[in-house]
Amino acid sequence: MTFKSLYSRIALTFALLMLVFGGLYESIQMFAAIYNQQEISQRLNRGLAAHIAGHWPLLADDHEVDSESVNELFHMLMMTNPGIEVYLLDAEGVILAHEAPPGAMQLNKVSLAPIQAFLAGAALPLAGDNPANPANPSVFSVAELEIRGETAGYLYIIVTGNNYRQLADQIWQGHAFQLAAWASVWALLILLSTGLGLFSILTRRLNALTCTVAAFDKMGFDGALHVCPKISASRDEIGMLAQAFEIMAGRISDQMSQLQRQSDLRSDMIANVSHDIRTPLASMQGYLETLLRISDTLSIEEQQRYLHAAVRQSRHVALLSQQLFELAKLECEEETPNCEAFNIQELAQDLMQKFELTASQRGITLRTVFDSSLPMAWADIGMIERVLTNLIDNALRYTPQGGEIVLELAQNRSRIHVRVSDTGTGIAEEHLAGLFDRASPLRKYSRKHGGGGLGLLITKTILQLHGSTISVVNEDTGATFTFALPAAGPA
């Protein structure tokens, strides 16, 4: 049996505690029994010495011992109660007479301190010197002997003498004591067995829960944690632990599934981006190699045309790489929103001025619509600028000459709604559902118009970090993108 399991450790600890406390309890009980026995004996015989001293002359008027009377008294007491020992002491505690075999006496004088305490009414039991056995002080009864009002000596009676001790030792070895000892042992064994059984019942559910969690681990944290209903339905700590494990397992399973989906999507995105980058890289390499190989036979105009084509392809690769790096930082949450209150009207006007030259070159009109009392927005101004830049840039790519792009801001309760609409060709209905995904069907169209193809995905990710979403609808003359931001307060 190993002691690595919880049950074995609890069982061993419980058994040791039971043995220690059982032995301690038995020791206390035995000590209490002896102590109680001594107290009872001393209380029963408390007035014995005083009664004898009051009815039996022991000392003459000249303080001499009345030997005949003392011997008769000692003989009578030893015959009637062989368990006691009688001593006649002088005023200093010196033994004047006794009834003991020759050589049995080991003390010639008895300490007066316990005698004085007994006569003063001290609490019992009270042990004094035992002249026949100094190593074992014994309970006693004592009476003061007076002659003409002065203390002449003491009648000192050991009520639990050597004969009494021998009988007591034989009683401890008797049938009654052995029966009580065996009853205590059996009670201890029954209590120990009952406790171990209860611990086994309690830890059995914990072992079952451990096996369930281990099985969940072997499955790669996939699926649900199937805990026995009897365990999870209980209202004790183990049941609460099982319920917590079920909730935790559900979250872990969802996170593992989400990580797997993200890994699959990331793999698809890397494959798509690799394909997207391969084409402009191959084109740029072809232009440069051609220019390097036949530059001597080409005119200045043809060389410039080849160089412009290579630069255009390199810009496309750079834009795609920049978008990919930006998206990776957003998805890994290396770049989190630093929200603050800012004037979104000023941001909208600044962005329109930024694109004004490009729009005028393409014959497109830029216009902003908002109320001057619009409250400030609460968001990361840099990230929202990136969102609006992507949306306006996309609108410029798909809006024909003579068209119009409108950036509209409006308040609805505690949120500011942002709308970017254009008069372009719109988006096909079958492309709307996956427009903001990695595998967006419009990426190939974006590449044709000089974009990297990841702008809308970056826009969606930034707004998700702000707790917002973006939607798109087709209007009669183009498409409209809409999202909302929380308002920070009055303008």
Short mmCIF file of C-alpha atoms in Angstrom, two decimals:
data_model
loop_
_atom_site.label_atom_id
_atom_site.label_comp_id
_atom_site.label_asym_id
_atom_site.label_seq_id
_atom_site.Cartn_x
_atom_site.Cartn_y
_atom_site.Cartn_z
CA MET A 1 0.00 0.00 0.00
CA THR A 2 1.53 3.29 -1.06
CA PHE A 3 0.97 6.53 0.81
CA LYS A 4 0.75 8.78 -2.22
CA SER A 5 -3.03 8.79 -2.49
CA LEU A 6 -5.19 11.14 -0.48
CA TYR A 7 -7.15 8.26 1.08
CA SER A 8 -4.02 6.45 2.32
CA ARG A 9 -2.66 9.64 3.86
CA ILE A 10 -5.97 10.46 5.53
CA ALA A 11 -6.32 6.87 6.75
CA LEU A 12 -2.79 6.80 8.18
CA THR A 13 -3.22 10.20 9.85
CA PHE A 14 -6.60 9.20 11.30
CA ALA A 15 -5.23 5.89 12.59
CA LEU A 16 -2.26 7.58 14.26
CA LEU A 17 -4.50 10.22 15.81
CA MET A 18 -6.90 7.57 17.08
CA LEU A 19 -4.07 5.54 18.61
CA VAL A 20 -2.44 8.58 20.21
CA PHE A 21 -5.65 10.02 21.58
CA GLY A 22 -6.92 6.57 22.55
CA GLY A 23 -3.78 5.91 24.58
CA LEU A 24 -3.90 9.41 26.03
CA TYR A 25 -7.56 8.98 26.95
CA GLU A 26 -6.92 5.63 28.63
CA SER A 27 -3.99 7.10 30.58
CA ILE A 28 -6.11 10.01 31.73
CA GLN A 29 -8.93 7.65 32.68
CA MET A 30 -6.58 5.42 34.69
CA PHE A 31 -4.98 8.39 36.42
CA ALA A 32 -8.42 9.82 37.16
CA ALA A 33 -9.59 6.45 38.53
CA ILE A 34 -6.57 6.16 40.86
CA TYR A 35 -6.91 9.78 41.92
CA ASN A 36 -10.62 9.34 42.56
CA GLN A 37 -10.01 6.12 44.47
CA GLN A 38 -7.48 7.84 46.72
CA GLU A 39 -9.83 10.74 47.34
CA ILE A 40 -12.70 8.42 48.25
CA SER A 41 -10.49 6.40 50.61
CA GLN A 42 -9.19 9.50 52.35
CA ARG A 43 -12.65 11.04 52.65
CA LEU A 44 -14.10 7.82 54.11
CA ASN A 45 -11.28 7.60 56.66
CA ARG A 46 -10.85 11.29 57.31
CA GLY A 47 -12.18 11.17 60.86
CA LEU A 48 -10.73 7.74 61.69
CA ALA A 49 -7.63 9.02 63.51
CA ALA A 50 -9.58 11.69 65.39
CA HIS A 51 -12.18 9.15 66.51
CA ILE A 52 -9.55 6.74 67.81
CA ALA A 53 -7.55 9.50 69.50
CA GLY A 54 -10.66 10.69 71.27
CA HIS A 55 -11.52 7.30 72.73
CA TRP A 56 -8.14 5.65 73.23
CA PRO A 57 -5.39 6.87 75.58
CA LEU A 58 -2.06 6.73 73.77
CA LEU A 59 0.22 9.14 75.66
CA ALA A 60 0.60 9.54 79.44
CA ASP A 61 0.63 12.91 81.17
CA ASP A 62 4.41 12.92 81.10
CA HIS A 63 4.34 12.55 77.26
CA GLU A 64 5.48 8.96 77.52
CA VAL A 65 3.94 6.33 75.27
CA ASP A 66 1.39 4.05 76.91
CA SER A 67 2.93 0.93 75.38
CA GLU A 68 0.27 -1.48 76.54
CA SER A 69 -2.59 0.65 75.22
CA VAL A 70 -0.75 1.41 71.96
CA ASN A 71 0.07 -2.22 71.29
CA GLU A 72 -3.49 -3.25 71.97
CA LEU A 73 -4.80 -0.52 69.66
CA PHE A 74 -2.37 -1.35 66.87
CA HIS A 75 -3.17 -5.03 67.12
CA MET A 76 -6.90 -4.38 67.02
CA LEU A 77 -6.66 -2.03 63.99
CA MET A 78 -4.44 -4.35 62.02
CA MET A 79 -6.83 -7.20 62.68
CA THR A 80 -9.95 -5.26 61.73
CA ASN A 81 -8.43 -3.43 58.68
CA PRO A 82 -5.18 -4.97 57.42
CA GLY A 83 -5.00 -2.40 54.61
CA ILE A 84 -4.02 0.46 56.94
CA GLU A 85 -0.74 1.28 58.69
CA VAL A 86 -0.77 3.07 62.08
CA TYR A 87 2.02 5.27 63.47
CA LEU A 88 2.35 7.26 66.69
CA LEU A 89 4.37 10.44 66.18
CA ASP A 90 5.74 13.02 68.54
CA ALA A 91 5.26 16.75 68.05
CA GLU A 92 8.20 16.88 65.59
CA GLY A 93 6.99 13.97 63.46
CA VAL A 94 9.40 11.40 64.84
CA ILE A 95 7.89 7.90 64.90
CA LEU A 96 7.43 6.76 68.49
CA ALA A 97 5.53 3.54 67.88
CA HIS A 98 4.32 1.48 64.93
CA GLU A 99 2.98 -1.95 64.02
CA ALA A 100 5.33 -3.14 61.29
CA PRO A 101 7.68 -6.13 60.90
CA PRO A 102 11.32 -5.58 61.85
CA GLY A 103 13.27 -3.95 59.03
CA ALA A 104 10.13 -2.74 57.20
CA MET A 105 10.53 0.84 58.38
CA GLN A 106 12.57 3.05 56.04
CA LEU A 107 11.78 6.41 57.63
CA ASN A 108 12.11 7.43 61.26
CA LYS A 109 10.41 10.77 60.82
CA VAL A 110 7.36 11.98 58.88
CA SER A 111 7.08 15.40 57.26
CA LEU A 112 4.66 17.63 59.17
CA ALA A 113 3.71 19.83 56.15
CA PRO A 114 1.03 17.46 54.76
CA ILE A 115 -0.19 16.80 58.31
CA GLN A 116 -0.63 20.50 59.02
CA ALA A 117 -2.40 20.98 55.64
CA PHE A 118 -4.77 18.08 56.41
CA LEU A 119 -5.62 19.49 59.83
CA ALA A 120 -6.15 22.93 58.25
CA GLY A 121 -8.81 21.50 55.90
CA ALA A 122 -6.88 21.46 52.62
CA ALA A 123 -8.46 19.94 49.51
CA LEU A 124 -8.32 16.16 49.22
CA PRO A 125 -6.70 13.89 48.21
CA LEU A 126 -3.61 14.86 50.16
CA ALA A 127 -0.59 12.52 50.17
CA GLY A 128 1.94 12.26 52.98
CA ASP A 129 5.08 10.28 53.76
CA ASN A 130 4.75 6.51 53.88
CA PRO A 131 7.45 5.29 56.30
CA ALA A 132 7.32 1.75 54.90
CA ASN A 133 7.50 2.91 51.27
CA PRO A 134 8.96 6.44 50.93
CA ALA A 135 8.91 6.29 47.11
CA ASN A 136 5.12 6.21 47.08
CA PRO A 137 3.46 8.94 49.19
CA SER A 138 0.05 7.77 50.40
CA VAL A 139 -3.22 9.28 51.55
CA PHE A 140 -3.66 9.31 55.30
CA SER A 141 -5.77 10.25 58.27
CA VAL A 142 -4.24 12.12 61.20
CA ALA A 143 -5.32 13.43 64.59
CA GLU A 144 -3.53 15.77 66.97
CA LEU A 145 -2.77 14.41 70.46
CA GLU A 146 -2.93 17.10 73.15
CA ILE A 147 -1.88 17.06 76.81
CA ARG A 148 -2.94 20.05 78.90
CA GLY A 149 -3.70 22.09 75.75
CA GLU A 150 -0.34 21.46 74.13
CA THR A 151 0.44 19.30 71.09
CA ALA A 152 2.16 16.20 72.35
CA GLY A 153 2.10 14.17 69.13
CA TYR A 154 0.00 12.78 66.31
CA LEU A 155 -1.87 9.59 65.48
CA TYR A 156 -0.86 9.03 61.83
CA ILE A 157 -2.75 6.37 59.82
CA ILE A 158 -1.84 5.41 56.22
CA VAL A 159 -5.21 4.37 54.78
CA THR A 160 -3.71 2.78 51.63
CA GLY A 161 -0.82 0.79 52.95
CA ASN A 162 1.27 -1.87 51.29
CA ASN A 163 -1.38 -4.53 51.75
CA TYR A 164 -3.91 -2.24 50.13
CA ARG A 165 -1.55 -1.58 47.21
CA GLN A 166 -0.99 -5.29 46.66
CA LEU A 167 -4.72 -5.87 46.60
CA ALA A 168 -5.20 -2.92 44.21
CA ASP A 169 -2.54 -4.30 41.84
CA GLN A 170 -4.30 -7.63 41.84
CA ILE A 171 -7.58 -5.89 41.06
CA TRP A 172 -6.03 -4.20 37.98
CA GLN A 173 -5.14 -7.69 36.79
CA GLY A 174 -8.59 -9.00 37.52
CA HIS A 175 -11.35 -10.03 35.14
CA ALA A 176 -13.34 -6.77 35.38
CA PHE A 177 -10.38 -4.61 34.45
CA GLN A 178 -9.36 -6.89 31.58
CA LEU A 179 -12.93 -6.88 30.31
CA ALA A 180 -12.99 -3.07 30.37
CA ALA A 181 -9.59 -2.94 28.61
CA TRP A 182 -10.74 -5.27 25.85
CA ALA A 183 -13.97 -3.29 25.49
CA SER A 184 -11.91 -0.12 25.01
CA VAL A 185 -9.72 -1.82 22.42
CA TRP A 186 -12.73 -3.10 20.47
CA ALA A 187 -14.41 0.31 20.66
CA LEU A 188 -11.23 1.89 19.29
CA LEU A 189 -11.05 -0.66 16.45
CA ILE A 190 -14.72 -0.16 15.57
CA LEU A 191 -14.32 3.61 15.57
CA LEU A 192 -11.17 3.31 13.45
CA SER A 193 -12.89 0.99 10.95
CA THR A 194 -15.93 3.25 10.76
CA GLY A 195 -13.77 6.32 10.16
CA LEU A 196 -11.75 4.59 7.43
CA GLY A 197 -14.97 3.45 5.79
CA LEU A 198 -16.38 6.97 5.81
CA PHE A 199 -13.13 8.35 4.39
CA SER A 200 -13.28 5.72 1.66
CA ILE A 201 -16.82 6.79 0.76
CA LEU A 202 -15.83 10.46 0.69
CA THR A 203 -12.65 9.98 -1.33
CA ARG A 204 -14.29 7.56 -3.77
CA ARG A 205 -16.14 10.45 -5.40
CA LEU A 206 -12.95 12.49 -5.45
CA ASN A 207 -11.10 9.60 -7.14
CA ALA A 208 -13.89 9.31 -9.71
CA LEU A 209 -13.64 13.04 -10.39
CA THR A 210 -9.85 12.75 -10.76
CA CYS A 211 -10.23 9.91 -13.28
CA THR A 212 -12.78 11.97 -15.22
CA VAL A 213 -10.43 14.96 -15.42
CA ALA A 214 -7.55 12.66 -16.42
CA ALA A 215 -9.68 11.22 -19.23
CA PHE A 216 -10.53 14.76 -20.34
CA ASP A 217 -6.79 15.50 -20.43
CA LYS A 218 -6.10 12.40 -22.54
CA MET A 219 -8.73 13.57 -25.06
CA GLY A 220 -6.70 16.73 -25.56
CA PHE A 221 -9.29 18.93 -23.76
CA ASP A 222 -11.70 18.27 -26.59
CA GLY A 223 -15.39 17.86 -25.90
CA ALA A 224 -17.16 18.10 -22.55
CA LEU A 225 -16.21 16.86 -19.09
CA HIS A 226 -18.71 14.08 -18.34
CA VAL A 227 -18.93 13.98 -14.55
CA CYS A 228 -21.21 11.47 -12.86
CA PRO A 229 -24.53 13.23 -12.09
CA LYS A 230 -24.47 11.84 -8.54
CA ILE A 231 -21.20 13.69 -7.91
CA SER A 232 -22.08 17.02 -9.50
CA ALA A 233 -25.61 17.01 -8.01
CA SER A 234 -24.37 16.88 -4.41
CA ARG A 235 -24.23 20.17 -2.53
CA ASP A 236 -21.01 19.54 -0.60
CA GLU A 237 -17.50 20.73 -1.48
CA ILE A 238 -16.84 17.83 -3.85
CA GLY A 239 -20.05 18.54 -5.75
CA MET A 240 -19.12 22.22 -6.00
CA LEU A 241 -15.65 21.20 -7.19
CA ALA A 242 -17.19 18.95 -9.85
CA GLN A 243 -19.43 21.79 -11.06
CA ALA A 244 -16.41 24.12 -11.19
CA PHE A 245 -14.50 21.51 -13.20
CA GLU A 246 -17.40 21.17 -15.65
CA ILE A 247 -17.52 24.95 -16.18
CA MET A 248 -13.75 25.10 -16.52
CA ALA A 249 -13.73 22.18 -18.95
CA GLY A 250 -16.38 23.87 -21.08
CA ARG A 251 -14.35 27.05 -21.26
CA ILE A 252 -11.15 25.16 -22.01
CA SER A 253 -12.90 23.20 -24.75
CA ASP A 254 -14.29 26.40 -26.27
CA GLN A 255 -10.89 28.06 -26.09
CA MET A 256 -9.21 25.05 -27.67
CA SER A 257 -11.77 25.05 -30.45
CA GLN A 258 -11.32 28.79 -30.92
CA LEU A 259 -7.53 28.40 -30.99
CA GLN A 260 -7.89 25.63 -33.53
CA ARG A 261 -10.17 27.79 -35.68
CA GLN A 262 -7.76 30.69 -35.42
CA SER A 263 -4.89 28.40 -36.32
CA ASP A 264 -6.79 27.12 -39.35
CA LEU A 265 -7.76 30.64 -40.37
CA ARG A 266 -4.20 31.85 -39.86
CA SER A 267 -2.89 29.00 -41.98
CA ASP A 268 -5.40 29.85 -44.71
CA MET A 269 -4.49 33.53 -44.47
CA ILE A 270 -0.76 32.75 -44.71
CA ALA A 271 -1.43 30.57 -47.73
CA ASN A 272 -3.54 33.28 -49.34
CA VAL A 273 -1.07 36.04 -48.53
CA SER A 274 1.80 33.89 -49.78
CA HIS A 275 -0.09 33.45 -53.03
CA ASP A 276 -0.86 37.17 -53.16
CA ILE A 277 2.76 38.13 -52.54
CA ARG A 278 4.12 35.56 -54.97
CA THR A 279 2.43 37.18 -57.93
CA PRO A 280 3.72 40.77 -57.48
CA LEU A 281 7.13 39.46 -56.45
CA ALA A 282 7.38 37.31 -59.55
CA SER A 283 6.18 40.22 -61.69
CA MET A 284 8.66 42.64 -60.08
CA GLN A 285 11.46 40.12 -60.44
CA GLY A 286 10.56 39.56 -64.09
CA TYR A 287 10.61 43.29 -64.86
CA LEU A 288 13.95 43.78 -63.11
CA GLU A 289 15.58 40.73 -64.70
CA THR A 290 14.33 41.82 -68.12
CA LEU A 291 15.63 45.32 -67.54
CA LEU A 292 18.97 43.95 -66.38
CA ARG A 293 19.30 41.56 -69.31
CA ILE A 294 18.26 43.78 -72.24
CA SER A 295 18.70 47.25 -70.80
CA ASP A 296 21.18 48.07 -73.57
CA THR A 297 18.59 47.46 -76.26
CA LEU A 298 15.75 49.39 -74.56
CA SER A 299 14.99 53.03 -74.95
CA ILE A 300 14.80 55.41 -72.02
CA GLU A 301 10.99 55.36 -72.14
CA GLU A 302 10.88 51.55 -72.10
CA GLN A 303 13.35 51.38 -69.20
CA GLN A 304 11.23 53.86 -67.24
CA ARG A 305 8.14 51.79 -67.95
CA TYR A 306 9.80 48.64 -66.64
CA LEU A 307 11.04 50.47 -63.54
CA HIS A 308 7.63 51.99 -62.81
CA ALA A 309 6.02 48.55 -63.10
CA ALA A 310 8.57 47.04 -60.71
CA VAL A 311 8.09 49.89 -58.22
CA ARG A 312 4.31 49.48 -58.42
CA GLN A 313 4.60 45.79 -57.62
CA SER A 314 7.05 46.48 -54.76
CA ARG A 315 4.61 48.97 -53.28
CA HIS A 316 1.89 46.37 -53.43
CA VAL A 317 4.12 43.86 -51.60
CA ALA A 318 5.03 46.48 -48.99
CA LEU A 319 1.35 47.36 -48.43
CA LEU A 320 0.37 43.72 -48.09
CA SER A 321 3.23 43.01 -45.66
CA GLN A 322 2.31 46.07 -43.58
CA GLN A 323 -1.33 45.01 -43.36
CA LEU A 324 -0.36 41.46 -42.43
CA PHE A 325 1.95 42.69 -39.67
CA GLU A 326 -0.71 45.06 -38.36
CA LEU A 327 -3.35 42.34 -38.34
CA ALA A 328 -1.04 39.94 -36.49
CA LYS A 329 -0.42 42.49 -33.74
CA LEU A 330 -4.14 43.17 -33.37
CA GLU A 331 -5.09 39.50 -33.20
CA CYS A 332 -2.38 38.71 -30.65
CA GLU A 333 -3.56 41.71 -28.60
CA GLU A 334 -0.07 43.18 -28.59
CA GLU A 335 -1.75 46.43 -29.53
CA THR A 336 -4.75 47.24 -27.33
CA PRO A 337 -6.98 50.32 -27.44
CA ASN A 338 -5.87 53.30 -25.38
CA CYS A 339 -9.27 54.91 -25.07
CA GLU A 340 -9.70 58.63 -24.48
CA ALA A 341 -12.24 61.34 -25.21
CA PHE A 342 -11.64 63.06 -28.57
CA ASN A 343 -13.51 65.27 -31.01
CA ILE A 344 -14.61 62.94 -33.76
CA GLN A 345 -15.82 65.86 -35.93
CA GLU A 346 -12.29 67.23 -36.14
CA LEU A 347 -10.95 63.77 -36.95
CA ALA A 348 -13.49 63.42 -39.78
CA GLN A 349 -12.56 66.81 -41.25
CA ASP A 350 -8.82 66.08 -41.02
CA LEU A 351 -9.26 62.79 -42.87
CA MET A 352 -11.33 64.42 -45.61
CA GLN A 353 -8.60 67.01 -46.09
CA LYS A 354 -6.04 64.20 -46.21
CA PHE A 355 -7.86 62.50 -49.11
CA GLU A 356 -9.01 65.69 -50.79
CA LEU A 357 -6.13 65.84 -53.29
CA THR A 358 -6.52 62.19 -54.32
CA ALA A 359 -10.29 62.59 -54.62
CA SER A 360 -10.01 65.77 -56.73
CA GLN A 361 -7.54 64.04 -59.08
CA ARG A 362 -10.13 61.28 -59.64
CA GLY A 363 -13.03 63.70 -59.91
CA ILE A 364 -14.72 62.49 -56.71
CA THR A 365 -16.44 64.75 -54.19
CA LEU A 366 -15.83 64.32 -50.44
CA ARG A 367 -18.43 65.55 -47.99
CA THR A 368 -19.00 65.40 -44.20
CA VAL A 369 -22.37 65.58 -42.47
CA PHE A 370 -22.63 66.06 -38.70
CA ASP A 371 -24.19 68.25 -36.02
CA SER A 372 -21.92 70.78 -34.25
CA SER A 373 -23.39 69.72 -30.87
CA LEU A 374 -22.22 66.14 -31.32
CA PRO A 375 -20.57 64.83 -28.12
CA MET A 376 -17.00 63.61 -27.94
CA ALA A 377 -16.26 59.95 -28.67
CA TRP A 378 -14.57 57.53 -26.27
CA ALA A 379 -12.09 55.33 -28.16
CA ASP A 380 -8.48 55.02 -29.32
CA ILE A 381 -8.15 57.94 -31.71
CA GLY A 382 -5.28 56.32 -33.64
CA MET A 383 -7.18 53.08 -34.23
CA ILE A 384 -10.40 54.89 -35.24
CA GLU A 385 -8.37 57.00 -37.66
CA ARG A 386 -7.07 53.74 -39.17
CA VAL A 387 -10.67 52.44 -39.49
CA LEU A 388 -11.90 55.59 -41.23
CA THR A 389 -8.81 55.64 -43.45
CA ASN A 390 -9.49 52.09 -44.62
CA LEU A 391 -13.15 52.79 -45.33
CA ILE A 392 -12.53 56.06 -47.21
CA ASP A 393 -9.62 54.52 -49.13
CA ASN A 394 -11.82 51.58 -50.19
CA ALA A 395 -14.60 53.97 -51.19
CA LEU A 396 -12.14 55.95 -53.37
CA ARG A 397 -11.02 52.75 -55.10
CA TYR A 398 -14.55 51.70 -56.09
CA THR A 399 -16.19 55.07 -56.76
CA PRO A 400 -16.11 56.17 -60.40
CA GLN A 401 -15.31 59.67 -61.63
CA GLY A 402 -18.01 62.17 -60.74
CA GLY A 403 -19.11 60.17 -57.72
CA GLU A 404 -19.42 61.23 -54.13
CA ILE A 405 -18.24 59.90 -50.75
CA VAL A 406 -20.09 61.02 -47.62
CA LEU A 407 -18.85 60.64 -44.02
CA GLU A 408 -21.83 61.09 -41.70
CA LEU A 409 -21.80 61.35 -37.89
CA ALA A 410 -24.97 61.16 -35.78
CA GLN A 411 -25.84 60.59 -32.13
CA ASN A 412 -28.25 57.92 -30.98
CA ARG A 413 -28.61 57.98 -27.17
CA SER A 414 -25.19 57.27 -25.68
CA ARG A 415 -23.48 56.20 -28.92
CA ILE A 416 -22.14 57.97 -31.97
CA HIS A 417 -23.00 56.28 -35.28
CA VAL A 418 -20.52 56.62 -38.13
CA ARG A 419 -21.59 56.06 -41.76
CA VAL A 420 -19.31 56.00 -44.79
CA SER A 421 -21.26 55.79 -48.05
CA ASP A 422 -20.26 56.09 -51.70
CA THR A 423 -21.88 56.19 -55.11
CA GLY A 424 -19.80 53.35 -56.49
CA THR A 425 -20.77 50.05 -58.02
CA GLY A 426 -21.84 48.50 -54.68
CA ILE A 427 -21.15 44.96 -53.50
CA ALA A 428 -22.72 41.82 -54.86
CA GLU A 429 -25.23 40.29 -52.45
CA GLU A 430 -23.44 36.94 -52.40
CA HIS A 431 -20.26 38.66 -51.21
CA LEU A 432 -21.77 40.54 -48.25
CA ALA A 433 -21.76 37.63 -45.78
CA GLY A 434 -18.00 37.00 -45.88
CA LEU A 435 -16.86 40.52 -46.66
CA PHE A 436 -14.93 40.99 -43.40
CA ASP A 437 -13.41 37.49 -43.20
CA ARG A 438 -9.86 36.48 -44.01
CA ALA A 439 -11.00 34.69 -47.14
CA SER A 440 -13.01 37.68 -48.33
CA PRO A 441 -14.24 37.22 -51.90
CA LEU A 442 -13.32 40.85 -52.70
CA ARG A 443 -9.60 40.43 -52.04
CA LYS A 444 -8.84 39.73 -55.68
CA TYR A 445 -10.75 42.87 -56.67
CA SER A 446 -8.81 44.84 -54.07
CA ARG A 447 -5.52 43.71 -55.56
CA LYS A 448 -6.61 44.89 -58.97
CA HIS A 449 -7.28 48.35 -57.52
CA GLY A 450 -3.92 48.56 -55.73
CA GLY A 451 -5.04 47.48 -52.24
CA GLY A 452 -3.65 44.80 -49.97
CA GLY A 453 -6.99 43.08 -49.46
CA LEU A 454 -6.83 43.02 -45.64
CA GLY A 455 -8.15 46.50 -44.86
CA LEU A 456 -11.71 45.43 -44.00
CA LEU A 457 -10.46 42.58 -41.82
CA ILE A 458 -8.22 45.03 -39.93
CA THR A 459 -11.19 47.39 -39.59
CA LYS A 460 -13.38 44.64 -38.14
CA THR A 461 -10.66 43.55 -35.69
CA ILE A 462 -10.08 47.10 -34.41
CA LEU A 463 -13.80 47.65 -33.83
CA GLN A 464 -14.08 44.31 -32.04
CA LEU A 465 -11.35 45.46 -29.66
CA HIS A 466 -13.55 48.49 -28.96
CA GLY A 467 -16.59 46.28 -28.33
CA SER A 468 -18.26 47.38 -31.57
CA THR A 469 -19.22 45.81 -34.89
CA ILE A 470 -19.37 46.98 -38.47
CA SER A 471 -22.07 46.31 -41.05
CA VAL A 472 -22.48 47.01 -44.74
CA VAL A 473 -25.57 47.41 -46.91
CA ASN A 474 -26.07 48.13 -50.59
CA GLU A 475 -27.79 51.39 -51.35
CA ASP A 476 -29.32 52.44 -54.65
CA THR A 477 -26.06 54.10 -55.71
CA GLY A 478 -23.28 52.28 -53.87
CA ALA A 479 -22.48 50.76 -50.48
CA THR A 480 -22.73 52.09 -46.91
CA PHE A 481 -20.53 50.96 -44.00
CA THR A 482 -21.82 51.67 -40.47
CA PHE A 483 -20.38 51.28 -36.95
CA ALA A 484 -20.92 52.94 -33.57
CA LEU A 485 -18.70 54.26 -30.79
CA PRO A 486 -19.57 55.19 -27.18
CA ALA A 487 -19.99 58.87 -26.43
CA ALA A 488 -17.68 60.36 -23.79
CA GLY A 489 -19.80 63.37 -22.85
CA PRO A 490 -21.04 66.70 -24.13
CA ALA A 491 -19.14 68.52 -26.86
#
